[in-house]
Short mmCIF file of C-alpha atoms in Angstrom, two decimals:
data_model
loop_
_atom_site.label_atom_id
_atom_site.label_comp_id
_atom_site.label_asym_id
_atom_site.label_seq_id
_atom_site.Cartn_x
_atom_site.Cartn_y
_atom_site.Cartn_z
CA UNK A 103 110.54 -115.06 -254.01
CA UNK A 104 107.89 -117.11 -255.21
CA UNK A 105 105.31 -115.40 -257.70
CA UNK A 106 101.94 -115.93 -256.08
CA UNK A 107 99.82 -113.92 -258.84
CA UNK A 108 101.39 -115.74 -261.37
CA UNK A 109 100.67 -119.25 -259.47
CA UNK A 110 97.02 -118.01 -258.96
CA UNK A 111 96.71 -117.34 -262.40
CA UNK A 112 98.07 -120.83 -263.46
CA UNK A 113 95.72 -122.14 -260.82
CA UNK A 114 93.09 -120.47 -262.76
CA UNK A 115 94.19 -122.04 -265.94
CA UNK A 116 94.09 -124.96 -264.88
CA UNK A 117 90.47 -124.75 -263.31
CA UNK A 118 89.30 -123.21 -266.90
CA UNK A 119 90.63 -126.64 -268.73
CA UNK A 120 89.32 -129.09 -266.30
CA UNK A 121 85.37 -127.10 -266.04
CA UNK A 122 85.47 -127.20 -270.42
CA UNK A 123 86.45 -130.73 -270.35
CA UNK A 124 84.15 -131.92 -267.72
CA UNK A 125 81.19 -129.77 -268.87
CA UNK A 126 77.94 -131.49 -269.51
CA UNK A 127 76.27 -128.53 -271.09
CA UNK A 128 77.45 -125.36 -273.09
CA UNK A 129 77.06 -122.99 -269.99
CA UNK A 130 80.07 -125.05 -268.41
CA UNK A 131 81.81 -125.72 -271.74
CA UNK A 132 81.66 -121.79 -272.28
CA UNK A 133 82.56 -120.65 -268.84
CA UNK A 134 85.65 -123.15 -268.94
CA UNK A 135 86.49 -121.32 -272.50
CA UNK A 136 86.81 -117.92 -270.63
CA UNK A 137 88.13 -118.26 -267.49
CA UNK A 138 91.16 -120.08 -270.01
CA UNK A 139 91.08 -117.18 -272.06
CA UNK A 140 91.15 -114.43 -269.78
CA UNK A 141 93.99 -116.36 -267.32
CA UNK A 142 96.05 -116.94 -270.03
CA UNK A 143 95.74 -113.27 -271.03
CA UNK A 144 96.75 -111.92 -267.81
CA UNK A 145 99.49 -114.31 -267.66
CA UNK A 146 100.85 -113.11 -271.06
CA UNK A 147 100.42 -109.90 -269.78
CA UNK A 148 102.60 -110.12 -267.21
CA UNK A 149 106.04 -111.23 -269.17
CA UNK A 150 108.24 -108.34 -269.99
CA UNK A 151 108.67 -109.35 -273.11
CA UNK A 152 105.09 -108.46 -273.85
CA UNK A 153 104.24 -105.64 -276.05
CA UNK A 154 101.00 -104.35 -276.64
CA UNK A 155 100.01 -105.01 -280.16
CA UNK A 156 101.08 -108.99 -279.57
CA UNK A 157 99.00 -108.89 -276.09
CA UNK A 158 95.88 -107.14 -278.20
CA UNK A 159 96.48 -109.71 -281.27
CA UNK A 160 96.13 -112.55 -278.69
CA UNK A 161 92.86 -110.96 -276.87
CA UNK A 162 91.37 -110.10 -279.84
CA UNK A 163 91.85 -113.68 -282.12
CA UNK A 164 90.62 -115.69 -278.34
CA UNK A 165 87.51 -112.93 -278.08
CA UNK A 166 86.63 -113.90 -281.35
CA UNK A 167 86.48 -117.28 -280.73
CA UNK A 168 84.78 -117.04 -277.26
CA UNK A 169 81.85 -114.85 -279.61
CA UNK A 170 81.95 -117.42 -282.11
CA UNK A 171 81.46 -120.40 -279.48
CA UNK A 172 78.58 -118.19 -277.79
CA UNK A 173 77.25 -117.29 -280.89
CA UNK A 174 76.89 -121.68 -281.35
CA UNK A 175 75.42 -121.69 -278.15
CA UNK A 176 72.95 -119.36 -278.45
CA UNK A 177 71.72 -120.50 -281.84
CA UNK A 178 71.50 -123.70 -280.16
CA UNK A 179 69.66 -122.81 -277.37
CA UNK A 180 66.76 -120.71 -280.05
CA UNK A 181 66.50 -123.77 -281.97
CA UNK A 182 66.42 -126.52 -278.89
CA UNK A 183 65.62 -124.82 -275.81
CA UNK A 184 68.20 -126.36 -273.87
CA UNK A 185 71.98 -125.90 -272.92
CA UNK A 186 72.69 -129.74 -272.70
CA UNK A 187 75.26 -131.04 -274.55
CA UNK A 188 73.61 -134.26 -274.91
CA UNK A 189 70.73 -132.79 -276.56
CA UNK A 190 72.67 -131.43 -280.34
CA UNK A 191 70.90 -134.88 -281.69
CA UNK A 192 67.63 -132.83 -281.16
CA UNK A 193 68.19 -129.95 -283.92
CA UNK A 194 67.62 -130.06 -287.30
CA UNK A 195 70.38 -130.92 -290.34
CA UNK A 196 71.00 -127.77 -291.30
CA UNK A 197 71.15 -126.11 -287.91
CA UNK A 198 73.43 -128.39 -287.31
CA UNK A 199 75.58 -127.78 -289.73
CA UNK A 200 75.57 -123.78 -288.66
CA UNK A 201 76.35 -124.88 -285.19
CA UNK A 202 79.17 -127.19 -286.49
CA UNK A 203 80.94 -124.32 -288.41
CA UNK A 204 80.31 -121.99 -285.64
CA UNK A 205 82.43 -124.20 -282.93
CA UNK A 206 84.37 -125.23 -285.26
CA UNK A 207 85.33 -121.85 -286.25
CA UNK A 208 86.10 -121.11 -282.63
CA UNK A 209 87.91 -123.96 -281.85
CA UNK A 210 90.34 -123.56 -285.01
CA UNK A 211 90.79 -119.84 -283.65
CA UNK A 212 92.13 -121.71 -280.28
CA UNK A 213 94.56 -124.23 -281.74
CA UNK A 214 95.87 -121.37 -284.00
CA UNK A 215 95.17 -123.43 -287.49
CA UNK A 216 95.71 -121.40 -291.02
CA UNK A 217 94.86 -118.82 -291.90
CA UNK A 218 93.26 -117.97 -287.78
CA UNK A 219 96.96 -118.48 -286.70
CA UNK A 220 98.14 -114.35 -286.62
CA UNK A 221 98.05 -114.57 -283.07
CA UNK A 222 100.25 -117.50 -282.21
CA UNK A 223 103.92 -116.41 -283.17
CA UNK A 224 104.03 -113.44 -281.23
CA UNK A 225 101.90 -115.03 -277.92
CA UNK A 226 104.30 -117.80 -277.95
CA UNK A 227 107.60 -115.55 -278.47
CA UNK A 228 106.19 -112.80 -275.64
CA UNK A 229 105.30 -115.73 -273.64
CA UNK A 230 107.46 -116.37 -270.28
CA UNK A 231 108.96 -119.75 -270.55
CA UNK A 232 106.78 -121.68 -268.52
CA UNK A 233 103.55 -119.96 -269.53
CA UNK A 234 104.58 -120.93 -273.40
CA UNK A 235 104.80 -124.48 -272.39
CA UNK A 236 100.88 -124.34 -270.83
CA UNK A 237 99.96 -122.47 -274.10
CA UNK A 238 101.89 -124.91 -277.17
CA UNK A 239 101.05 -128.30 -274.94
CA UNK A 240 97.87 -127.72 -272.96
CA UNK A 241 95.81 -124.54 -273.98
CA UNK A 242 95.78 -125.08 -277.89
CA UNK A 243 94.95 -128.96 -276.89
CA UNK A 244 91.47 -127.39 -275.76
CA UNK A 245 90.73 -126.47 -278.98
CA UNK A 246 91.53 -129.78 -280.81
CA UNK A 247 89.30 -131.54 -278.27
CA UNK A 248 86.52 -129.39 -279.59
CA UNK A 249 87.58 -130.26 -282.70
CA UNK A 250 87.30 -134.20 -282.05
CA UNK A 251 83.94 -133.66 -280.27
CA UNK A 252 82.29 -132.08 -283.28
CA UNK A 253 81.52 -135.34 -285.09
CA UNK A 254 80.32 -136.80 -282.31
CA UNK A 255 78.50 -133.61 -281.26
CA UNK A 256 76.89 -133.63 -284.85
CA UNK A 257 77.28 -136.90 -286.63
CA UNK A 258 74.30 -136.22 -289.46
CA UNK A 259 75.28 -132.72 -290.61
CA UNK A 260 78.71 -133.31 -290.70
CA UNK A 261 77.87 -136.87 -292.87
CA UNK A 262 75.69 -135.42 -295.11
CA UNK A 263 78.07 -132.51 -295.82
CA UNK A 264 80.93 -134.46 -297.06
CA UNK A 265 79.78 -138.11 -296.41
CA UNK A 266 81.99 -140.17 -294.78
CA UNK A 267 84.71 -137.50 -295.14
CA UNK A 268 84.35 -135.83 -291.95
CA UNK A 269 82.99 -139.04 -290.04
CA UNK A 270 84.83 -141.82 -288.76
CA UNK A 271 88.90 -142.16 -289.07
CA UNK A 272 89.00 -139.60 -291.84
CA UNK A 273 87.93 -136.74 -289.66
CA UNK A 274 91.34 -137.70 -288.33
CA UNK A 275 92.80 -137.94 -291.27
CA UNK A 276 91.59 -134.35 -292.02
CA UNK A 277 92.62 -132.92 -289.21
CA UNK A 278 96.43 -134.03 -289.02
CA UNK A 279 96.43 -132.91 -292.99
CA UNK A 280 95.04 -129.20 -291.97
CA UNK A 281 98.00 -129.44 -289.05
CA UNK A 282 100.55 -130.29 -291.25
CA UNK A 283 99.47 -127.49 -293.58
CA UNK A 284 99.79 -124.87 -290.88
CA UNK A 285 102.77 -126.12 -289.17
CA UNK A 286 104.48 -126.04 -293.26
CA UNK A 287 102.40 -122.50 -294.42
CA UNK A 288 102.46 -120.54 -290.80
CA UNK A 289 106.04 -120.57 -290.22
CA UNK A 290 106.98 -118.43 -293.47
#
Protein backbone atom coordinates (compact mmCIF):
# COMPACT_ATOMS: atom_id res chain seq x y z
CA UNK A 1 0.00 0.00 0.00
CA UNK A 2 1.30 3.16 -1.02
CA UNK A 3 2.48 5.61 1.88
CA UNK A 4 0.52 8.79 1.28
CA UNK A 5 1.93 10.77 4.48
CA UNK A 6 5.19 9.95 3.55
CA UNK A 7 4.54 11.14 -0.27
CA UNK A 8 2.94 14.35 1.21
CA UNK A 9 5.78 14.95 3.18
CA UNK A 10 8.24 14.49 0.20
CA UNK A 11 5.83 16.72 -1.66
CA UNK A 12 6.50 19.16 1.00
CA UNK A 13 10.18 18.83 0.61
CA UNK A 14 10.22 19.40 -2.44
CA UNK A 15 8.01 22.67 -2.31
CA UNK A 16 10.52 23.93 0.64
CA UNK A 17 13.66 23.59 -1.98
CA UNK A 18 12.04 25.07 -4.96
CA UNK A 19 10.33 28.45 -2.65
CA UNK A 20 14.40 28.93 -1.09
CA UNK A 21 15.76 28.71 -4.48
CA UNK A 22 13.33 30.86 -6.23
CA UNK A 23 13.05 33.43 -3.39
CA UNK A 24 13.60 37.01 -4.24
CA UNK A 25 13.68 38.22 -0.69
CA UNK A 26 14.63 36.65 2.80
CA UNK A 27 10.89 36.15 3.83
CA UNK A 28 10.75 33.46 0.91
CA UNK A 29 14.37 32.33 1.31
CA UNK A 30 13.46 31.72 5.12
CA UNK A 31 10.08 30.17 4.71
CA UNK A 32 11.66 27.72 2.01
CA UNK A 33 14.44 26.96 4.92
CA UNK A 34 11.59 25.71 7.26
CA UNK A 35 9.09 24.11 5.55
CA UNK A 36 12.63 21.87 4.40
CA UNK A 37 13.47 21.59 7.85
CA UNK A 38 10.43 20.66 9.48
CA UNK A 39 9.42 18.00 6.35
CA UNK A 40 12.51 16.47 6.55
CA UNK A 41 12.07 16.12 10.33
CA UNK A 42 8.84 14.46 10.18
CA UNK A 43 10.08 12.28 7.54
CA UNK A 44 13.03 11.13 9.72
CA UNK A 45 10.65 10.72 12.23
CA UNK A 46 8.80 8.33 10.73
CA UNK A 47 11.66 5.47 9.95
CA UNK A 48 11.82 2.84 12.58
CA UNK A 49 15.11 3.02 12.78
CA UNK A 50 14.78 6.40 14.41
CA UNK A 51 15.64 6.91 17.95
CA UNK A 52 15.10 9.86 19.83
CA UNK A 53 18.35 11.40 20.72
CA UNK A 54 19.42 11.11 16.70
CA UNK A 55 15.80 12.67 15.78
CA UNK A 56 16.50 15.60 18.64
CA UNK A 57 20.34 15.95 17.38
CA UNK A 58 18.91 16.56 13.85
CA UNK A 59 16.03 19.16 15.09
CA UNK A 60 18.16 20.80 17.23
CA UNK A 61 21.61 21.37 14.77
CA UNK A 62 18.61 22.52 11.67
CA UNK A 63 16.80 24.91 14.55
CA UNK A 64 19.96 26.38 15.04
CA UNK A 65 20.55 27.17 11.75
CA UNK A 66 16.96 28.33 10.89
CA UNK A 67 17.77 31.00 14.23
CA UNK A 68 20.98 31.76 12.82
CA UNK A 69 19.52 32.52 9.17
CA UNK A 70 16.64 34.64 10.96
CA UNK A 71 18.90 36.14 13.16
CA UNK A 72 20.79 37.46 9.39
CA UNK A 73 17.58 38.49 8.38
CA UNK A 74 16.55 40.43 10.99
CA UNK A 75 19.82 42.29 11.42
CA UNK A 76 19.36 42.97 7.89
CA UNK A 77 16.13 44.21 7.91
CA UNK A 78 17.28 46.91 11.28
CA UNK A 79 20.07 48.05 9.26
CA UNK A 80 18.20 48.32 5.59
CA UNK A 81 14.62 48.35 6.08
CA UNK A 82 13.89 45.92 3.55
CA UNK A 83 13.59 42.05 3.05
CA UNK A 84 14.89 42.14 -0.64
CA UNK A 85 17.54 40.15 -1.50
CA UNK A 86 18.67 42.48 -4.06
CA UNK A 87 19.11 45.17 -1.67
CA UNK A 88 22.48 43.48 0.73
CA UNK A 89 24.58 46.09 -1.63
CA UNK A 90 22.73 48.76 0.52
CA UNK A 91 24.36 47.96 4.12
CA UNK A 92 27.37 48.97 5.39
CA UNK A 93 31.00 46.85 5.35
CA UNK A 94 30.89 45.71 8.50
CA UNK A 95 27.24 44.79 8.70
CA UNK A 96 27.93 42.98 6.06
CA UNK A 97 30.35 41.07 7.22
CA UNK A 98 27.96 40.10 10.46
CA UNK A 99 25.33 39.14 8.01
CA UNK A 100 27.88 37.05 5.99
CA UNK A 101 28.97 34.98 9.08
CA UNK A 102 25.50 34.76 10.24
CA UNK A 103 24.21 32.82 6.88
CA UNK A 104 27.08 31.45 6.54
CA UNK A 105 26.98 29.93 9.85
CA UNK A 106 23.56 28.58 9.03
CA UNK A 107 24.20 27.32 5.87
CA UNK A 108 27.43 25.28 7.08
CA UNK A 109 24.97 23.89 9.89
CA UNK A 110 22.79 22.56 6.70
CA UNK A 111 25.49 20.92 4.60
CA UNK A 112 26.81 19.33 7.87
CA UNK A 113 30.60 20.88 7.43
CA UNK A 114 33.22 20.38 10.55
CA UNK A 115 32.95 20.77 13.36
CA UNK A 116 28.57 21.63 12.80
CA UNK A 117 28.48 18.00 11.38
CA UNK A 118 27.19 15.99 14.94
CA UNK A 119 24.00 15.67 13.40
CA UNK A 120 24.67 14.05 10.07
CA UNK A 121 25.88 10.38 10.89
CA UNK A 122 23.08 9.40 12.84
CA UNK A 123 20.20 11.39 10.44
CA UNK A 124 21.67 9.64 7.57
CA UNK A 125 22.00 6.03 9.33
CA UNK A 126 18.16 6.47 10.97
CA UNK A 127 17.19 7.70 7.67
CA UNK A 128 14.76 5.32 5.48
CA UNK A 129 16.48 4.61 2.27
CA UNK A 130 14.88 6.87 0.07
CA UNK A 131 14.57 9.76 2.49
CA UNK A 132 18.65 9.46 2.93
CA UNK A 133 19.02 9.87 -0.72
CA UNK A 134 16.77 13.43 -0.61
CA UNK A 135 18.94 14.35 2.49
CA UNK A 136 22.98 13.38 1.15
CA UNK A 137 21.97 14.63 -2.67
CA UNK A 138 19.32 17.33 -2.43
CA UNK A 139 18.74 18.79 1.16
CA UNK A 140 22.51 19.43 2.17
CA UNK A 141 22.79 20.93 -1.63
CA UNK A 142 20.53 23.83 -0.12
CA UNK A 143 23.01 24.75 2.07
CA UNK A 144 26.00 24.90 -0.37
CA UNK A 145 23.86 27.12 -2.62
CA UNK A 146 23.77 29.53 0.26
CA UNK A 147 27.13 29.07 0.49
CA UNK A 148 27.86 30.09 -3.31
CA UNK A 149 25.39 33.01 -3.00
CA UNK A 150 27.27 34.66 -0.16
CA UNK A 151 29.92 36.32 -2.33
CA UNK A 152 27.65 37.44 -4.54
CA UNK A 153 25.22 38.40 -1.76
CA UNK A 154 28.20 40.42 -0.17
CA UNK A 155 31.05 40.95 -2.54
CA UNK A 156 32.82 44.06 -0.39
CA UNK A 157 32.84 42.51 3.10
CA UNK A 158 33.80 39.32 2.08
CA UNK A 159 36.87 41.16 -0.21
CA UNK A 160 37.98 43.25 2.29
CA UNK A 161 38.08 40.41 4.86
CA UNK A 162 40.45 38.21 3.13
CA UNK A 163 40.92 40.01 -0.28
CA UNK A 164 40.58 38.09 -3.11
CA UNK A 165 40.51 34.94 -0.94
CA UNK A 166 36.93 34.54 -0.57
CA UNK A 167 36.04 36.29 -4.03
CA UNK A 168 36.21 34.94 -7.33
CA UNK A 169 37.41 31.10 -8.12
CA UNK A 170 39.06 30.81 -4.75
CA UNK A 171 35.85 30.97 -2.81
CA UNK A 172 35.64 27.70 -4.70
CA UNK A 173 38.70 26.70 -4.01
CA UNK A 174 37.89 27.22 -0.27
CA UNK A 175 35.01 25.57 -0.19
CA UNK A 176 35.98 22.08 -1.84
CA UNK A 177 39.21 22.34 0.70
CA UNK A 178 36.70 22.79 3.90
CA UNK A 179 34.69 19.60 2.13
CA UNK A 180 37.50 17.58 1.81
CA UNK A 181 38.44 18.33 5.42
CA UNK A 182 35.11 17.14 6.72
CA UNK A 183 34.56 14.29 4.49
CA UNK A 184 38.61 13.13 5.87
CA UNK A 185 38.02 14.55 9.85
CA UNK A 186 34.03 13.63 10.25
CA UNK A 187 34.21 10.09 9.47
CA UNK A 188 36.62 9.14 12.52
Amino acid sequence: APDRPAYALYALLLLGMQLLLLAGDFIGFFVGWEIMTWSSYLLLLRSPRTDLEGAQSYILFNLASAFLLLAGILVFYSLTGSFRIQAVGDAGGGAQLALAALLGLAFLIKVGTLPLHLWVPRAYDQAPDTFSAFLSALMSKMGVYGLILLPTLFPEALTGLLGSLLNGPAAGYLLAWVGVITSIVATF
